[in-house]
Each structure stands twice: as structure tokens, then as C-alpha cells.
RNA sequence: UUGCGUCACACUUUAAUCC
């Protein structure tokens, strides 16, 4: 038995799981009775190459022999299999079973359970395990703290996440980049841009290097709170720092400019995207055009439209509606109509925003007949007026 | 002999209409 167990252990340790299983099969041919250690090893091996079901089968097979009562290692091996398979429900069941049969959880059990629940975003069970750890008088591991910060943040419980964060720091550990990111994100979603920014500053002061997630989370906090000025500022700082920013981040920054009615800033950024090799998409152009609209820059908006055509970027309803609205100020109904027709020819199905914009332009330009006709057309195409 | 050595897993993001 010792020889078999040693061999199995060596194989499992080196991820030779299939080999381990064949060794186990050959062991079954003998009269040897597998020990708990054997089962632990084989459950581990089989769960890795044949999934959690096989681990469960083996576990039951072991129970049916009624030779031994499973020890905590066997339970842990099974929980580990469930965790890797994201079967948090099963992990919860087996944990219940442990309690029923009076098998006491080890620190390892708790680590596994928390890891499983966090991975499946199960806030309540993760918290329950954490309390058990405290209750036993154990010191939670760093990973437990990290996991709880993440799962609490994900649940929208940012105050709790912040508490875990503080506890972790107080215990002398450093929260991970990921934990900080989810914390910032959660705080930002709750509209607490100031607090989110404080966590960001803490990160930098403590040697954690912000990544794209951090950038998004902080930027999002500002945007959410309507702090567009600070959003722009932050974006510029991140750009300055040399962090690679993708198109979506650029688009968020464009929105900040748009909200500030800063058409110069928006157009500048759009141009910069081109030169930096970040391809603007329809949305980038749409936001820039809307910024021009907000700033009353009709001809610039139309120039952006021309540019789009040059680079073969097909507009969408956002773009078309914004362009049409821009024509209102100077009653440029013929241009608005041209844009509308072009978009229809390009196969862009007008929506209520587009129709409303064009009707508005016609109305402002005293083209009541055109407006009426458009309403009829709208009706025929199955778009309901609001 | 089980868990966070490693790997894996868990975190983030965008626009629009009249008055």
C-alpha cells in the first residue's frame, strides 16, 4: 500500500494524472485496500483529467465500501474538484455533509471554499466561510481578504469591501492590484468618486502599478459622478504615464469632452487617435460630432462626416440623428434631408431619433409639408411616433 | 498527504431627439 501511495503521489505531483489512474486500476486488481491517502490522490488525479463527475463517482465508491470514514483531506480534494469546475453549489452541499458527519473543516477547507465561492461570485457563502475562520480564531490569509474584497465589491457592498481592505492593510498585507481594481470600481459605481480616487492614490503610494482596469474604474467613477473635468484630467495623466489606452477608453474621454461641450478637445483627441494608431470607430466619430453639435460647430461636424466617408466608416443612427440635428440651427433642411437620404441608401434603418430630428429641422425651416410626409413615411416603415 | 510556488479563477469601460 505504501508503495502504491508513494507512486501515486509522485505521479499526481507531476501532473501525470492519466498514469496515476492506470496505477490505481492495477492496484484494484490486488487485494490491497486503498487508504484515505489513496483516495485523496486518485480523486485529485481523476478530477483533473475526467472532470468533477468522476471525482464524485470515486468518492461515492469509497463511501459504499464503508471501510473508512472520509477524512478532511478527501473532502478537500473533492471540494477542489468542484471549485475548478465552478460547481459552487456542489461545494456547498459537500460542506454541509462535512458538518453533518462531524468532519471538522481545516484551514485548507476554508481556503478552498472561499476560493470556489469567490470564483463563482457567491457573496453570502464566501462571507460565511470567512466568519468560520474568524470564529475558529484563525488568521485569514491574504487570498481570503483579496477574495472577499472582490466578491463584496462585485455584490455592490463597497463599504464592506473597504472594511476588508482596511483590515488587510492593518494586518500588514498588501491588497492585490485586482482587489484594488474591483474595490475602486465598486466605490465608483456608488458615485463616491472622491473615495475611489483615494484608493487609487493609495495604490500608487504603495507601489502597485495601475493597469487598464484601474484606469477604467477610476475614469468610470468620475464619469458616473458627472465629474467630467476630472475625468479628462485623469485620462490625460494616464496617457502621459505611457499606459496603453484602448479605443474604449478614448471614447469615454471623448464623452467627457462632449459633456463639457469642449469640441476642440474632442476633435483634438479624435485626431490624436488616428496618429496614435488607435482606430476611431463609429462611436468615436458619433461622440465627436455630438460634441460639435453641443458647441454649435455645424461646419466642423459636417467635416467629420466627410472624413468618415473618406475612411469608409459607415454611420449609424446616432451619427445620422446628430448630423440632422446640427442642421436645425441654421435651418439647413436640404442638407439634413440629403444626409437622411444618404443614410437610407446606405441601408441604415432610421429610428425614432432620426425621424424626430428631421421632423424638427423641417418644422424649424417651415417645411410643414415635408414634415407631414415624413410622418407618413415613418408610419409606413413601422416606426411609431412618440 | 488537501489549499493561493506556478498555472487557473475572480475585477473594468462608451454616445443621441424637441420644449
Coordinates of C-alpha atoms in Angstrom, one line a residue, chain A:
Chain A
X1 CA 0.0 0.0 0.0
X2 CA 2.8 2.4 0.9
X3 CA 4.5 1.7 -2.4
X4 CA 1.3 2.3 -4.4
X5 CA 0.6 5.5 -2.5
X6 CA 4.1 6.8 -2.9
X7 CA 3.9 6.1 -6.6
X8 CA 0.5 7.8 -7.0
X9 CA 1.8 10.8 -5.0
X10 CA 4.8 11.1 -7.3
X11 CA 2.6 10.9 -10.4
X12 CA 0.0 13.3 -9.2
X13 CA 2.6 15.8 -8.1
X14 CA 4.0 15.8 -11.6
X15 CA 0.6 16.1 -13.2
X16 CA 0.8 12.6 -14.7
X17 CA -2.9 12.1 -13.9
X18 CA -3.7 9.5 -16.5
X19 CA -0.8 7.4 -15.5
X20 CA -1.9 7.7 -11.9
X21 CA -5.3 6.4 -12.8
X22 CA -3.9 3.3 -14.6
X23 CA -1.8 2.6 -11.5
X24 CA -4.9 2.9 -9.4
X25 CA -6.6 0.4 -11.8
X26 CA -3.8 -2.1 -11.4
X27 CA -3.9 -1.6 -7.6
X28 CA -7.6 -2.6 -7.7
X29 CA -6.5 -6.0 -9.2
X30 CA -4.6 -6.7 -6.0
X31 CA -6.1 -7.5 -2.6
X32 CA -4.8 -4.2 -1.3
X33 CA -7.4 -1.9 0.4
X34 CA -6.9 1.7 -0.6
X35 CA -6.4 4.1 2.2
X36 CA -7.7 7.6 2.6
X37 CA -4.5 8.9 1.2
X38 CA -5.0 6.7 -1.9
X39 CA -8.5 8.1 -2.4
X40 CA -7.3 11.7 -1.9
X41 CA -4.7 11.2 -4.6
X42 CA -6.9 9.5 -7.1
X43 CA -9.8 11.9 -6.6
X44 CA -7.3 14.6 -7.4
X45 CA -6.0 12.8 -10.5
X46 CA -9.3 11.9 -11.9
X47 CA -10.9 15.3 -11.4
X48 CA -8.1 16.8 -13.3
X49 CA -8.4 14.7 -16.4
X50 CA -12.0 13.5 -16.3
X51 CA -13.8 16.3 -14.5
X52 CA -15.7 16.6 -11.3
X53 CA -18.2 13.8 -12.1
X54 CA -15.6 11.2 -12.0
X55 CA -14.3 12.6 -8.7
X56 CA -17.8 12.4 -7.3
X57 CA -18.2 8.8 -8.5
X58 CA -15.0 7.8 -6.9
X59 CA -16.0 9.5 -3.7
X60 CA -19.2 7.5 -3.6
X61 CA -17.4 4.3 -4.5
X62 CA -15.3 4.9 -1.4
X63 CA -18.3 5.6 0.8
X64 CA -20.0 2.4 -0.4
X65 CA -17.1 0.3 0.8
X66 CA -17.7 1.6 4.3
X67 CA -14.2 0.8 5.3
X68 CA -13.2 4.2 6.4
X69 CA -14.9 7.4 7.3
X70 CA -13.6 10.0 4.8
X71 CA -11.2 12.4 6.4
X72 CA -10.8 16.1 5.8
X73 CA -8.2 15.6 3.0
X74 CA -10.6 13.6 0.9
X75 CA -13.3 16.2 1.4
X76 CA -10.9 18.9 0.4
X77 CA -9.8 17.0 -2.7
X78 CA -13.5 16.8 -3.8
X79 CA -14.1 20.4 -3.0
X80 CA -11.1 21.3 -5.0
X81 CA -12.5 19.4 -7.9
X82 CA -15.8 21.3 -7.6
X83 CA -14.0 24.6 -7.4
X84 CA -12.1 24.0 -10.5
X85 CA -15.3 23.1 -12.3
X86 CA -17.1 26.1 -10.8
X87 CA -19.7 23.9 -9.1
X88 CA -20.1 26.1 -6.1
X89 CA -23.5 24.5 -5.3
X90 CA -21.9 21.1 -5.0
X91 CA -19.1 22.5 -2.9
X92 CA -21.8 24.0 -0.6
X93 CA -23.5 20.6 -0.4
X94 CA -20.4 18.7 0.4
X95 CA -19.6 21.3 3.1
X96 CA -23.0 20.6 4.6
X97 CA -22.2 17.0 4.5
X98 CA -19.0 17.5 6.4
X99 CA -20.9 19.3 9.1
X100 CA -23.4 16.5 9.2
X101 CA -20.9 13.8 9.7
X102 CA -18.8 15.9 12.0
X103 CA -15.8 16.2 9.9
X104 CA -14.1 19.4 11.0
X105 CA -13.0 21.9 8.4
X106 CA -9.3 22.6 8.2
X107 CA -7.8 26.0 7.2
X108 CA -7.3 24.3 3.8
X109 CA -11.0 23.6 3.5
X110 CA -11.8 27.2 4.2
X111 CA -9.3 28.4 1.6
X112 CA -10.8 26.1 -1.0
X113 CA -14.4 27.0 -0.2
X114 CA -13.7 30.8 -0.3
X115 CA -11.7 30.4 -3.5
X116 CA -14.6 28.4 -5.0
X117 CA -17.3 30.9 -3.9
X118 CA -15.3 33.9 -4.9
X119 CA -14.7 32.4 -8.3
X120 CA -18.4 31.9 -8.7
X121 CA -19.3 35.3 -7.3
X122 CA -21.2 33.9 -4.4
X123 CA -21.0 36.6 -1.8
X124 CA -23.1 35.1 1.1
X125 CA -21.4 31.7 1.2
X126 CA -17.9 33.3 1.0
X127 CA -18.7 35.5 3.9
X128 CA -20.0 32.6 5.9
X129 CA -16.7 30.7 5.5
X130 CA -14.8 33.9 6.4
X131 CA -16.8 34.1 9.6
X132 CA -16.0 30.5 10.4
X133 CA -12.3 31.2 10.0
X134 CA -12.6 34.1 12.5
X135 CA -14.7 32.1 14.8
X136 CA -12.0 29.4 14.9
X137 CA -9.5 32.0 15.9
X138 CA -7.5 31.6 12.7
X139 CA -5.9 34.4 10.9
X140 CA -7.4 34.8 7.4
X141 CA -4.9 34.5 4.6
X142 CA -4.2 37.3 2.2
X143 CA -6.0 35.5 -0.5
X144 CA -9.1 35.3 1.6
X145 CA -9.0 39.0 2.1
X146 CA -8.5 39.6 -1.6
X147 CA -11.3 37.3 -2.5
X148 CA -13.7 38.9 -0.1
X149 CA -12.8 42.3 -1.3
X150 CA -13.5 41.2 -4.8
X151 CA -16.8 39.4 -4.1
X152 CA -18.1 42.1 -1.8
X153 CA -17.3 44.8 -4.4
X154 CA -18.9 42.7 -7.1
X155 CA -22.0 42.5 -4.9
X156 CA -22.1 46.3 -4.6
X157 CA -21.2 46.1 -1.0
X158 CA -18.4 48.6 -1.3
X159 CA -18.4 49.6 2.4
X160 CA -17.8 46.0 3.4
X161 CA -15.1 45.7 0.7
X162 CA -13.5 48.8 2.1
X163 CA -13.5 47.3 5.6
X164 CA -11.8 44.1 4.3
X165 CA -9.3 46.4 2.6
X166 CA -8.5 48.2 5.8
X167 CA -8.3 45.1 7.8
X168 CA -5.9 43.6 5.3
X169 CA -3.7 46.7 5.3
X170 CA -3.8 46.7 9.1
X171 CA -2.7 43.1 9.2
X172 CA 0.4 44.1 7.3
X173 CA -0.6 42.6 3.9
X174 CA -0.9 44.4 0.7
X175 CA -4.1 44.1 -1.3
X176 CA -3.5 42.9 -4.9
X177 CA -4.0 45.0 -8.0
X178 CA -7.1 43.1 -8.8
X179 CA -8.6 43.6 -5.4
X180 CA -7.9 47.3 -5.6
X181 CA -9.4 47.5 -9.1
X182 CA -12.6 45.8 -8.0
X183 CA -12.8 48.0 -4.9
X184 CA -12.3 51.2 -6.9
X185 CA -14.9 50.0 -9.4
X186 CA -17.4 49.3 -6.8
X187 CA -16.9 52.5 -5.0
X188 CA -17.1 54.4 -8.3
X189 CA -20.3 52.8 -9.2
X190 CA -21.8 54.0 -5.9
X191 CA -20.9 57.6 -7.0
X192 CA -18.1 58.0 -4.5
X193 CA -15.5 59.4 -6.9
X194 CA -13.5 61.0 -4.1
X195 CA -13.1 57.8 -2.2
X196 CA -12.4 55.8 -5.4
X197 CA -9.6 58.3 -6.2
X198 CA -8.2 57.9 -2.7
X199 CA -7.9 54.2 -3.1
X200 CA -6.2 54.9 -6.4
X201 CA -3.7 57.2 -4.7
X202 CA -3.1 54.6 -2.0
X203 CA -2.3 52.1 -4.7
X204 CA 0.3 54.3 -6.3
X205 CA 1.8 55.3 -3.0
X206 CA 2.1 51.6 -2.1
X207 CA 3.9 50.5 -5.3
X208 CA 1.0 49.0 -7.1
X209 CA 1.2 49.9 -10.8
X210 CA -2.2 50.8 -12.2
X211 CA -3.3 48.9 -15.3
X212 CA -6.1 49.3 -17.9
X213 CA -8.7 48.0 -15.4
X214 CA -7.6 50.6 -12.9
X215 CA -7.8 53.3 -15.5
X216 CA -11.3 52.3 -16.5
X217 CA -12.5 52.0 -12.9
X218 CA -11.3 55.5 -11.9
X219 CA -12.4 57.1 -15.1
X220 CA -15.8 55.5 -14.7
X221 CA -16.0 56.8 -11.2
X222 CA -15.6 60.4 -12.4
X223 CA -18.0 59.9 -15.3
X224 CA -20.6 58.4 -13.1
X225 CA -20.5 61.3 -10.8
X226 CA -20.6 63.8 -13.6
X227 CA -17.0 65.0 -12.8
X228 CA -16.1 65.3 -16.5
X229 CA -13.3 67.9 -15.9
X230 CA -11.6 65.5 -13.5
X231 CA -12.3 62.6 -15.9
X232 CA -10.5 64.5 -18.7
X233 CA -7.6 65.4 -16.4
X234 CA -7.2 61.8 -15.3
X235 CA -7.3 60.5 -18.8
X236 CA -4.6 62.9 -19.8
X237 CA -2.5 61.8 -16.9
X238 CA -2.9 58.2 -17.7
X239 CA -2.0 58.9 -21.3
X240 CA 1.0 60.8 -20.1
X241 CA 2.1 57.9 -18.0
X242 CA 2.6 55.7 -21.0
X243 CA -0.1 53.2 -20.2
X244 CA -1.6 51.7 -23.3
X245 CA -5.1 53.0 -23.7
X246 CA -7.5 51.3 -25.9
X247 CA -10.3 52.7 -28.1
X248 CA -12.9 52.3 -25.5
X249 CA -11.0 54.5 -23.0
X250 CA -10.5 57.1 -25.7
X251 CA -14.2 57.0 -26.3
X252 CA -15.0 57.6 -22.7
X253 CA -12.7 60.5 -22.7
X254 CA -14.4 61.8 -25.8
X255 CA -17.7 61.6 -24.0
X256 CA -16.2 63.7 -21.2
X257 CA -15.3 66.3 -23.7
X258 CA -18.7 66.1 -25.2
X259 CA -20.4 66.7 -21.9
X260 CA -18.1 69.7 -21.3
X261 CA -19.1 70.9 -24.7
X262 CA -15.4 71.0 -25.5
X263 CA -15.5 70.4 -29.2
X264 CA -11.9 71.5 -29.6
X265 CA -10.8 68.9 -27.1
X266 CA -12.9 66.2 -28.7
X267 CA -11.7 66.9 -32.2
X268 CA -8.1 67.1 -30.9
X269 CA -8.4 63.7 -29.3
X270 CA -10.0 62.2 -32.4
X271 CA -7.1 63.4 -34.5
X272 CA -4.7 62.0 -31.9
X273 CA -6.3 58.6 -32.1
X274 CA -5.6 58.5 -35.8
X275 CA -1.9 59.4 -35.2
X276 CA -1.5 57.0 -32.3
X277 CA -2.8 54.1 -34.2
X278 CA -6.0 53.7 -32.2
X279 CA -8.6 53.4 -34.9
X280 CA -11.7 55.5 -34.1
X281 CA -14.9 53.6 -34.6
X282 CA -18.4 54.9 -35.5
X283 CA -18.9 55.7 -31.8
X284 CA -15.8 57.8 -31.6
X285 CA -17.0 59.8 -34.6
X286 CA -20.5 60.0 -33.3
X287 CA -19.4 61.4 -29.9
X288 CA -17.1 63.9 -31.6
X289 CA -20.0 65.0 -33.9
X290 CA -22.3 65.4 -30.9
X291 CA -19.6 67.5 -29.2
X292 CA -19.5 69.7 -32.2
X293 CA -23.3 69.9 -32.0
X294 CA -23.2 70.9 -28.4
X295 CA -20.6 73.6 -29.2
X296 CA -22.7 74.8 -32.2
X297 CA -20.0 73.9 -34.7
X298 CA -22.0 73.0 -37.7
X299 CA -19.4 73.0 -40.4
X300 CA -16.9 71.1 -38.3
X301 CA -19.5 68.4 -37.6
X302 CA -20.1 68.1 -41.3
X303 CA -16.4 67.9 -41.9
X304 CA -16.2 65.0 -39.6
X305 CA -19.0 63.3 -41.6
X306 CA -17.0 63.8 -44.8
X307 CA -13.9 62.4 -43.1
X308 CA -16.0 59.3 -42.1
X309 CA -17.0 58.8 -45.7
X310 CA -13.3 59.1 -46.8
X311 CA -12.2 56.4 -44.3
X312 CA -15.2 54.2 -45.2
X313 CA -16.7 54.3 -41.8
X314 CA -20.4 53.7 -42.1
X315 CA -22.5 55.9 -39.9
X316 CA -25.2 54.6 -37.5
X317 CA -28.4 56.2 -36.3
X318 CA -26.5 58.1 -33.6
X319 CA -24.4 59.8 -36.2
X320 CA -27.2 60.4 -38.6
X321 CA -29.5 61.9 -36.0
X322 CA -26.8 64.2 -34.6
X323 CA -25.9 65.4 -38.1
X324 CA -29.5 66.2 -38.8
X325 CA -30.0 68.0 -35.6
X326 CA -27.0 70.1 -36.3
X327 CA -28.7 71.4 -39.4
X328 CA -31.5 72.9 -37.3
X329 CA -29.8 76.0 -36.0
X330 CA -29.3 77.4 -39.5
X331 CA -32.4 75.8 -41.0
X332 CA -30.3 73.7 -43.4
X333 CA -33.2 71.4 -44.2
X334 CA -31.9 70.5 -47.6
X335 CA -28.6 69.3 -46.1
X336 CA -30.5 67.4 -43.4
X337 CA -32.6 65.7 -46.0
X338 CA -29.6 64.8 -48.0
X339 CA -28.0 63.2 -45.0
X340 CA -31.1 61.3 -44.3
X341 CA -31.4 60.0 -47.8
X342 CA -27.8 59.0 -48.0
X343 CA -28.2 57.1 -44.8
X344 CA -31.3 55.3 -46.1
X345 CA -29.4 54.4 -49.2
X346 CA -26.6 53.1 -47.1
X347 CA -29.1 50.7 -45.6
X348 CA -29.3 52.4 -42.2
X349 CA -32.8 51.9 -41.0
X350 CA -33.9 55.3 -39.4
X351 CA -35.1 55.1 -35.8
X352 CA -37.3 57.4 -33.8
X353 CA -34.3 59.7 -33.0
X354 CA -33.6 60.2 -36.7
X355 CA -37.2 60.8 -37.6
X356 CA -37.7 63.2 -34.8
X357 CA -34.6 65.2 -35.6
X358 CA -35.5 65.5 -39.3
X359 CA -39.1 66.5 -38.5
X360 CA -37.7 69.1 -36.1
X361 CA -35.5 70.5 -38.8
X362 CA -38.4 70.7 -41.3
X363 CA -40.5 72.3 -38.7
X364 CA -37.9 74.9 -37.8
X365 CA -37.4 75.6 -41.5
X366 CA -41.1 76.0 -42.0
X367 CA -41.3 72.9 -44.3
X368 CA -44.5 71.6 -42.9
X369 CA -45.5 69.5 -45.9
X370 CA -42.1 67.7 -45.8
X371 CA -42.6 67.1 -42.1
X372 CA -46.1 65.7 -42.7
X373 CA -44.8 63.4 -45.5
X374 CA -42.0 62.2 -43.3
X375 CA -44.5 61.2 -40.6
X376 CA -46.4 59.2 -43.2
X377 CA -43.2 57.5 -44.3
X378 CA -42.4 56.8 -40.7
X379 CA -45.7 55.2 -40.2
X380 CA -45.3 53.0 -43.3
X381 CA -42.0 51.9 -42.1
X382 CA -43.5 50.8 -38.8
X383 CA -41.8 53.4 -36.6
X384 CA -44.2 54.7 -34.0
X385 CA -44.1 58.4 -33.2
X386 CA -43.6 59.3 -29.6

